[in-house]
Tab-separated table of C-alpha atoms in Angstrom:
chain	number	residue	atom	x	y	z
A	20	LEU	CA	83.670	87.502	117.250
A	21	GLU	CA	80.498	86.697	119.254
A	22	ARG	CA	81.493	89.310	121.814
A	23	TRP	CA	82.167	91.887	119.065
A	24	VAL	CA	78.846	91.294	117.395
A	25	LEU	CA	77.124	91.661	120.751
A	26	ALA	CA	78.771	94.927	121.495
A	27	THR	CA	78.188	96.226	118.023
A	28	GLU	CA	74.414	95.122	118.254
A	29	THR	CA	73.990	97.034	121.685
A	30	LYS	CA	75.567	99.994	120.368
A	31	ARG	CA	73.527	99.937	117.162
A	32	GLN	CA	70.219	99.703	119.128
A	33	ALA	CA	71.000	103.081	120.700
A	34	ARG	CA	71.478	104.694	117.526
A	35	LYS	CA	69.990	104.941	113.998
A	36	PRO	CA	69.465	101.339	112.920
A	37	PHE	CA	71.514	100.003	110.172
A	38	PRO	CA	71.741	96.307	108.822
A	39	LEU	CA	74.402	94.180	110.261
A	40	VAL	CA	75.270	90.804	108.715
A	41	VAL	CA	77.487	88.380	110.350
A	42	VAL	CA	78.991	85.708	108.072
A	43	SER	CA	80.301	82.798	110.018
A	44	GLY	CA	82.369	79.761	108.635
A	45	ARG	CA	82.061	77.790	111.595
A	46	GLY	CA	82.226	74.064	110.796
A	47	GLU	CA	83.472	74.670	107.445
A	48	LEU	CA	86.847	74.005	106.076
A	49	ASN	CA	89.213	76.895	106.702
A	50	ARG	CA	89.868	78.227	103.235
A	51	GLY	CA	92.061	81.389	104.360
A	52	ALA	CA	91.674	85.030	104.784
A	53	GLY	CA	91.213	85.744	101.027
A	54	HIS	CA	88.090	83.460	100.826
A	55	ALA	CA	86.714	84.908	103.903
A	56	ARG	CA	86.968	88.501	102.537
A	57	ASN	CA	85.683	87.706	99.323
A	58	ALA	CA	82.687	85.818	100.962
A	59	CYS	CA	81.900	88.673	103.318
A	60	ILE	CA	82.115	91.365	100.361
A	61	ALA	CA	79.856	89.158	98.135
A	62	GLN	CA	77.091	89.136	100.839
A	63	SER	CA	77.377	92.970	101.450
A	64	THR	CA	75.409	95.523	99.411
A	65	GLY	CA	77.317	98.820	99.921
A	66	LYS	CA	79.072	100.584	97.111
A	67	VAL	CA	81.962	101.685	99.348
A	68	LEU	CA	83.889	98.880	101.224
A	69	VAL	CA	86.303	99.379	104.153
A	70	ILE	CA	88.612	96.954	105.508
A	71	GLN	CA	88.483	96.356	109.379
A	72	ASP	CA	90.395	93.424	110.980
A	73	ALA	CA	89.009	92.212	114.205
A	74	ASP	CA	92.180	92.787	116.330
A	75	ASP	CA	92.497	96.422	114.917
A	76	ALA	CA	90.476	99.496	116.085
A	77	MET	CA	89.378	102.250	113.730
A	78	LYS	CA	89.341	106.039	114.904
A	79	PRO	CA	85.763	107.556	115.066
A	80	ARG	CA	86.181	109.650	111.932
A	81	ARG	CA	87.690	106.902	109.775
A	82	VAL	CA	84.924	106.140	107.565
A	83	GLU	CA	83.857	109.630	107.154
A	84	MET	CA	87.216	110.923	106.141
A	85	GLN	CA	88.270	108.090	103.908
A	86	VAL	CA	84.793	108.092	102.160
A	87	ALA	CA	85.291	111.835	101.350
A	88	ALA	CA	88.688	111.209	99.975
A	89	LEU	CA	87.206	108.569	97.792
A	90	TYR	CA	84.598	110.872	96.409
A	91	SER	CA	87.215	113.584	96.003
A	92	ALA	CA	89.621	111.244	94.117
A	93	HIS	CA	86.761	110.633	91.755
A	94	ASP	CA	86.071	114.228	91.524
A	95	ARG	CA	82.443	113.429	92.436
A	96	SER	CA	79.825	114.408	94.878
A	97	LYS	CA	78.499	111.738	97.071
A	98	ALA	CA	75.201	111.743	95.079
A	99	ALA	CA	76.985	111.519	91.853
A	100	PHE	CA	79.249	108.734	93.074
A	101	LEU	CA	76.451	106.635	94.195
A	102	GLU	CA	74.570	106.931	91.008
A	103	ASP	CA	77.287	105.361	89.052
A	104	ARG	CA	76.282	102.067	87.652
A	105	HIS	CA	76.736	100.001	84.612
A	106	ARG	CA	75.468	102.066	81.679
A	107	PRO	CA	76.364	100.868	78.289
A	108	GLU	CA	75.287	104.022	76.564
A	109	LEU	CA	78.032	105.869	78.467
A	110	GLY	CA	80.763	103.305	77.817
A	111	VAL	CA	80.837	102.313	81.310
A	112	GLY	CA	81.434	98.835	81.812
A	113	ARG	CA	80.544	96.540	84.794
A	114	GLY	CA	83.340	96.984	87.587
A	115	THR	CA	84.329	100.508	86.579
A	116	SER	CA	83.369	104.060	87.828
A	117	ARG	CA	82.244	106.438	85.203
A	118	ASP	CA	85.669	107.904	85.166
A	119	GLY	CA	87.440	104.613	85.054
A	120	ALA	CA	89.834	105.190	87.857
A	121	LEU	CA	90.462	102.511	90.305
A	122	VAL	CA	91.020	104.425	93.604
A	123	LEU	CA	92.387	102.854	96.602
A	124	VAL	CA	92.418	104.976	99.867
A	125	GLY	CA	94.445	104.318	102.628
A	126	SER	CA	95.518	106.351	105.780
A	127	GLN	CA	98.332	106.813	108.435
A	128	PHE	CA	98.060	104.598	111.385
A	129	ASP	CA	99.136	104.171	115.006
A	130	ARG	CA	100.868	100.836	116.196
A	131	LEU	CA	100.006	98.980	119.193
A	132	PRO	CA	102.511	98.572	120.869
A	133	ALA	CA	103.849	101.843	119.774
A	134	ASP	CA	107.356	100.390	118.941
A	135	ALA	CA	106.250	97.522	116.926
A	136	THR	CA	107.734	97.501	113.335
A	137	ARG	CA	109.147	100.949	113.832
A	138	HIS	CA	111.165	101.129	110.474
A	139	TYR	CA	107.899	100.008	108.563
A	140	THR	CA	105.657	102.263	110.339
A	141	ALA	CA	107.749	105.293	109.783
A	142	TRP	CA	108.346	104.508	106.342
A	143	ALA	CA	104.684	103.918	105.498
A	144	ASN	CA	103.292	106.973	107.417
A	145	ASN	CA	105.701	109.450	105.802
A	146	LEU	CA	105.350	108.344	102.285
A	147	THR	CA	104.577	111.199	99.874
A	148	GLU	CA	101.880	111.079	97.368
A	149	ALA	CA	104.409	110.269	94.753
A	150	GLY	CA	106.063	107.671	97.054
A	151	LEU	CA	102.657	105.620	97.183
A	152	SER	CA	103.519	104.580	93.671
A	153	THR	CA	107.297	104.902	93.296
A	154	GLN	CA	107.921	102.743	96.078
A	155	ARG	CA	105.155	99.984	95.464
A	156	PHE	CA	107.455	97.194	94.883
A	157	ARG	CA	109.104	97.510	98.279
A	158	GLU	CA	105.907	96.767	100.168
A	159	CYS	CA	102.110	97.728	100.505
A	160	THR	CA	102.541	101.480	100.525
A	161	LEU	CA	99.071	101.625	101.767
A	162	VAL	CA	98.653	99.411	104.738
A	163	HIS	CA	95.976	96.815	104.345
A	164	PRO	CA	93.724	97.231	107.551
A	165	THR	CA	93.476	101.033	106.221
A	166	TRP	CA	92.127	100.332	102.908
A	167	CYS	CA	88.810	101.924	101.592
A	168	PHE	CA	87.578	101.474	98.000
A	169	SER	CA	84.594	101.183	95.803
A	170	ARG	CA	82.886	97.998	94.882
A	171	TRP	CA	83.340	98.391	91.247
A	172	ALA	CA	86.985	98.658	91.676
A	173	PHE	CA	87.282	95.633	93.659
A	174	ASP	CA	85.193	93.720	91.215
A	175	ALA	CA	87.156	95.096	88.301
A	176	LEU	CA	90.381	93.667	89.768
A	177	GLY	CA	88.874	90.256	90.671
A	178	GLY	CA	88.984	90.355	94.446
A	179	TYR	CA	91.241	88.728	96.735
A	180	PRO	CA	93.203	85.519	95.741
A	181	GLU	CA	92.376	82.684	97.913
A	182	GLU	CA	95.991	81.920	99.000
A	183	LEU	CA	98.718	83.335	101.258
A	184	ALA	CA	99.832	87.087	100.921
A	185	GLU	CA	96.220	87.825	99.358
A	186	ASP	CA	96.640	91.608	100.530
A	187	LEU	CA	100.036	92.043	98.727
A	188	ASP	CA	98.884	90.194	95.724
A	189	LEU	CA	95.820	92.506	95.298
A	190	PHE	CA	97.756	95.546	96.114
A	191	LEU	CA	100.301	94.659	93.424
A	192	ARG	CA	97.435	94.157	90.718
A	193	TRP	CA	95.762	97.291	91.904
A	194	SER	CA	98.696	99.639	92.026
A	195	ASN	CA	100.136	98.581	88.643
A	196	HIS	CA	96.838	98.821	86.992
A	197	PRO	CA	97.032	101.802	84.274
A	198	ASN	CA	94.056	103.470	85.975
A	199	ALA	CA	95.141	103.261	89.525
A	200	ARG	CA	94.984	106.150	91.863
A	201	LEU	CA	96.602	105.749	95.291
A	202	VAL	CA	95.292	108.180	98.002
A	203	LYS	CA	96.400	108.418	101.610
A	204	VAL	CA	94.696	110.407	104.375
A	205	GLU	CA	97.311	112.111	106.205
A	206	GLU	CA	95.930	111.333	109.662
A	207	PRO	CA	96.154	108.084	111.655
A	208	LEU	CA	92.662	106.595	111.315
A	209	VAL	CA	93.422	102.912	112.549
A	210	CYS	CA	95.135	101.498	115.359
A	211	TYR	CA	97.043	98.593	113.894
A	212	ARG	CA	97.657	95.996	116.440
A	213	HIS	CA	100.906	93.993	116.275
A	214	LEU	CA	100.828	90.383	117.845
A	215	PRO	CA	104.142	88.756	117.401
A	216	GLY	CA	103.834	85.528	115.349
A	217	ALA	CA	99.966	85.720	115.194
A	218	SER	CA	99.754	87.410	112.024
A	219	LEU	CA	99.379	85.717	108.655
A	220	ALA	CA	102.309	87.719	107.223
A	221	ALA	CA	104.464	86.246	110.032
A	222	ARG	CA	103.600	82.966	108.647
A	223	THR	CA	103.869	83.639	105.036
A	224	PRO	CA	107.223	82.379	103.483
A	225	ARG	CA	109.537	85.138	102.364
A	226	ALA	CA	109.877	83.141	98.987
A	227	ARG	CA	106.209	83.786	98.336
A	228	LEU	CA	106.393	87.565	99.206
A	229	LEU	CA	109.538	87.901	96.969
A	230	THR	CA	108.013	85.902	93.988
A	231	LEU	CA	105.025	88.168	94.129
A	232	ARG	CA	106.668	91.233	94.007
A	233	LEU	CA	109.384	90.155	91.574
A	234	ARG	CA	106.972	88.826	88.936
A	235	ALA	CA	105.049	92.094	89.048
A	236	PHE	CA	108.378	94.046	88.784
A	237	GLU	CA	109.447	91.874	85.854
A	238	CYS	CA	106.206	92.629	84.073
A	239	HIS	CA	105.795	96.304	84.761
A	240	VAL	CA	109.447	97.503	84.875
A	241	LEU	CA	111.954	94.975	83.404
A	242	ASP	CA	110.004	94.218	80.373
A	243	GLY	CA	110.303	97.821	79.355
A	244	TRP	CA	113.870	98.105	80.355
A	245	CYS	CA	114.939	94.805	78.547
A	246	GLY	CA	112.902	95.339	75.525
A	247	PHE	CA	110.841	92.319	75.726
A	248	ALA	CA	107.645	94.004	75.189
A	249	PRO	CA	106.097	96.863	73.311
A	250	ALA	CA	105.867	100.235	75.129
A	251	LEU	CA	102.464	100.582	77.055
A	252	SER	CA	100.675	103.812	77.575
A	253	GLY	CA	101.688	105.004	80.960
A	254	ALA	CA	103.867	101.909	81.669
A	255	PRO	CA	106.083	102.373	84.559
A	256	GLY	CA	109.951	102.230	83.897
A	257	GLN	CA	109.374	102.875	80.069
A	258	ARG	CA	111.722	105.690	78.818
A	259	SER	CA	113.302	106.280	75.373
A	260	GLY	CA	116.845	105.148	75.496
A	261	LEU	CA	116.409	102.591	78.241
A	262	SER	CA	114.233	100.335	76.279
A	263	THR	CA	114.991	99.694	72.524
A	264	ALA	CA	114.087	97.400	69.881
A	265	GLU	CA	117.663	96.160	69.782
A	266	GLY	CA	117.468	95.367	73.458
A	267	ALA	CA	115.304	92.375	72.926
A	268	GLU	CA	117.937	90.801	70.558
A	269	THR	CA	121.215	91.903	72.135
A	270	SER	CA	122.927	89.163	74.081
A	271	VAL	CA	124.199	90.141	77.489
A	272	HIS	CA	127.595	89.241	76.232
A	273	ALA	CA	127.501	91.288	73.151
A	274	ALA	CA	126.119	94.833	74.229
A	275	GLY	CA	128.731	97.689	74.162
A	276	ASP	CA	132.369	97.823	73.909
A	277	ALA	CA	134.697	95.839	76.227
A	278	SER	CA	136.449	97.761	79.000
A	279	SER	CA	138.786	96.731	81.855
A	280	ASP	CA	137.074	96.402	85.294
A	281	LYS	CA	139.506	98.064	87.650
A	282	THR	CA	138.972	95.746	90.579
A	283	SER	CA	138.826	92.490	88.858
A	284	GLY	CA	141.123	93.147	86.007
A	285	ARG	CA	138.746	91.283	83.675
A	286	SER	CA	137.198	92.460	80.468
A	287	VAL	CA	133.580	93.397	81.038
A	288	PRO	CA	131.057	94.247	78.296
A	289	GLY	CA	129.797	97.721	78.564
A	290	GLY	CA	131.920	98.625	81.626
A	291	PRO	CA	132.000	101.987	83.182
A	292	ALA	CA	134.997	102.985	80.981
A	293	SER	CA	133.021	102.566	77.533
A	294	GLY	CA	130.542	105.354	77.889
A	295	ARG	CA	128.041	103.541	75.952
A	296	LEU	CA	124.563	102.333	76.409
A	297	CYS	CA	124.093	98.711	77.082
A	298	ALA	CA	120.945	98.140	75.411
A	299	GLY	CA	118.483	95.821	77.244
A	300	LYS	CA	120.617	95.460	80.622
A	301	PHE	CA	120.282	96.665	84.108
A	302	VAL	CA	122.224	96.937	87.284
A	303	ILE	CA	121.444	95.565	90.918
A	304	TRP	CA	122.489	97.737	93.698
A	305	GLY	CA	123.378	95.675	96.455
A	306	ALA	CA	125.334	92.484	96.535
A	307	GLY	CA	124.341	91.223	99.929
A	308	ARG	CA	121.308	88.948	100.929
A	309	ASP	CA	118.626	90.995	99.304
A	310	GLY	CA	120.496	91.704	96.162
A	311	ARG	CA	121.465	88.027	95.603
A	312	ALA	CA	117.894	86.804	96.578
A	313	PHE	CA	116.555	89.196	93.766
A	314	TYR	CA	119.073	87.986	91.304
A	315	ASN	CA	118.434	84.257	92.032
A	316	ALA	CA	114.475	84.580	91.788
A	317	LEU	CA	114.787	86.296	88.413
A	318	LEU	CA	113.269	84.379	85.623
A	319	PRO	CA	116.167	83.295	83.409
A	320	ARG	CA	115.679	85.743	80.548
A	321	TYR	CA	115.810	88.650	82.900
A	322	ARG	CA	118.715	87.170	84.977
A	323	GLU	CA	120.617	87.102	81.664
A	324	ARG	CA	120.083	90.895	81.497
A	325	VAL	CA	121.936	91.707	84.656
A	326	ALA	CA	125.127	93.694	83.913
A	327	CYS	CA	126.543	93.705	87.239
A	328	PHE	CA	126.257	94.266	91.022
A	329	VAL	CA	127.196	97.476	92.550
A	330	ASP	CA	127.959	97.806	96.404
A	331	VAL	CA	129.657	99.867	99.094
A	332	ASP	CA	131.381	96.971	100.838
A	333	GLU	CA	134.981	96.667	99.870
A	334	SER	CA	134.855	92.923	100.898
A	335	LYS	CA	132.415	92.333	98.109
A	336	ILE	CA	133.769	94.384	95.289
A	337	GLY	CA	135.967	92.738	92.778
A	338	LYS	CA	134.643	89.251	93.568
A	339	PRO	CA	132.240	87.971	91.103
A	340	TYR	CA	128.990	86.372	92.374
A	341	VAL	CA	128.134	82.980	91.146
A	342	ASN	CA	125.087	81.002	92.609
A	343	GLY	CA	125.946	77.320	92.190
A	344	GLY	CA	122.358	76.467	92.925
A	345	VAL	CA	120.892	78.046	89.911
A	346	LYS	CA	121.472	76.059	86.756
A	347	GLY	CA	123.553	77.986	84.232
A	348	SER	CA	124.427	80.695	86.633
A	349	ARG	CA	127.286	82.823	85.218
A	350	PRO	CA	129.803	85.004	87.094
A	351	VAL	CA	128.234	88.461	87.755
A	352	ASP	CA	130.971	91.174	88.531
A	353	VAL	CA	130.583	93.231	91.668
A	354	TRP	CA	131.718	97.007	91.276
A	355	HIS	CA	131.648	100.035	93.423
A	356	TRP	CA	128.401	101.876	93.101
A	357	ARG	CA	130.221	104.874	91.699
A	358	ASP	CA	131.341	102.754	88.803
A	359	SER	CA	127.831	101.794	87.883
A	360	PRO	CA	127.652	101.521	83.925
A	361	GLN	CA	126.612	104.852	82.481
A	362	GLY	CA	123.127	104.706	80.685
A	363	LEU	CA	122.110	101.586	82.520
A	364	PRO	CA	119.049	101.555	84.960
A	365	LEU	CA	119.256	100.339	88.565
A	366	VAL	CA	117.280	98.020	90.930
A	367	LEU	CA	117.980	99.112	94.479
A	368	CYS	CA	118.127	96.003	96.725
A	369	VAL	CA	119.204	97.729	99.940
A	370	ALA	CA	116.935	98.376	102.851
A	371	MET	CA	116.106	102.064	103.373
A	372	GLY	CA	116.434	103.661	106.771
A	373	ARG	CA	119.039	101.231	108.047
A	374	THR	CA	122.394	102.984	107.334
A	375	ASN	CA	121.847	106.307	109.170
A	376	GLY	CA	121.115	107.908	105.718
A	377	ALA	CA	124.578	106.790	104.051
A	378	PHE	CA	122.604	104.494	101.431
A	379	GLU	CA	120.218	107.276	100.558
A	380	SER	CA	122.854	109.796	100.476
A	381	ASN	CA	124.778	107.806	97.948
A	382	VAL	CA	121.818	107.283	95.710
A	383	GLN	CA	120.981	110.859	95.836
A	384	ALA	CA	124.672	111.705	94.876
A	385	LEU	CA	124.645	109.306	91.799
A	386	ALA	CA	121.140	110.433	90.597
A	387	ASN	CA	122.282	114.279	90.909
A	388	GLU	CA	125.562	113.591	89.039
A	389	ARG	CA	123.789	111.580	86.196
A	390	GLY	CA	120.402	113.074	86.281
A	391	LEU	CA	118.584	110.011	87.266
A	392	ALA	CA	114.878	109.894	88.117
A	393	GLU	CA	113.185	107.460	90.586
A	394	ALA	CA	110.629	105.220	88.839
A	395	VAL	CA	112.414	105.866	85.487
A	396	ASP	CA	116.211	105.161	85.939
A	397	TYR	CA	116.143	103.486	89.192
A	398	TRP	CA	113.541	101.680	91.448
A	399	HIS	CA	113.690	100.685	95.124
A	400	PHE	CA	112.870	97.045	95.655
A	401	ASN	CA	113.885	96.635	99.288
């Protein structure tokens, strides 16, 4: 850090001066990255904040391009943007811009070494504008070292939590806010360094990451599907026919007519032959490690609304899954994905980009056949 400060100071003196504040926690208890970021932001004065990790490198035009994207997303000129402040007469509260939008700007990035986390890098860099939102439960669709945002948006969301996975926690709160707007500059503006085993992400328990994503998914998607909460304006996953008042009261064992499961030979409520909507239930696509982990980590009231698993693996189909480690766990049937119950939404717990396109092709085939829409009738979770 001291070498970085010295190098920065030397370059600063050769150009137009600007204030440089160094915040050091030397000698203090290490309270984590979230605390450190909050402390730095609290001592800064700018209205636009840019994340820069010490082991990464930004490209020369990063700040220029991302700040321009931030102004554009607010549909404001620089002068108008900087004039926004707490103005009760305009109905503008503390922590919000005049238009109320909470804009988070990211960018594409280069990896160092170039082949590090190649699946994740390719996925994140190639996400469409819509994908930034529709795939937000898989991972941070805007990579944390590329973030740029306004101070009022950060304040409105309460800053970073001071515990592990602070970036994912803040991203989920941000991206699920009804006024959120996610923007990506389609140019690599950061060189994101990968040091095996050295990052906080590498030391964060998988269970912590899963729990954060799952609690957000339950709140913003499953509540609507299962009928546990009234419809919210603009709530993701909310659609007439998939969330009904009856769904809140319908037992998982009572919805729909019984039909025979071709593979297990057992009677299954609301099976594919019934052709009826099973109110308040949903399907997990993927009976492997990720699908089972998703199911087991669900809060009990959501777990009871799982109609079945679907999969492509013949060795799993027809063999009900029971987790003996979860109290009260019931057998959950595993069907072929083509037999997924009509009318039920799906959570896709299969990693993308790992099956030479077979999984993605199957999802598209089912979507085309039944007229399913991503982020309405199905969500990617892995």
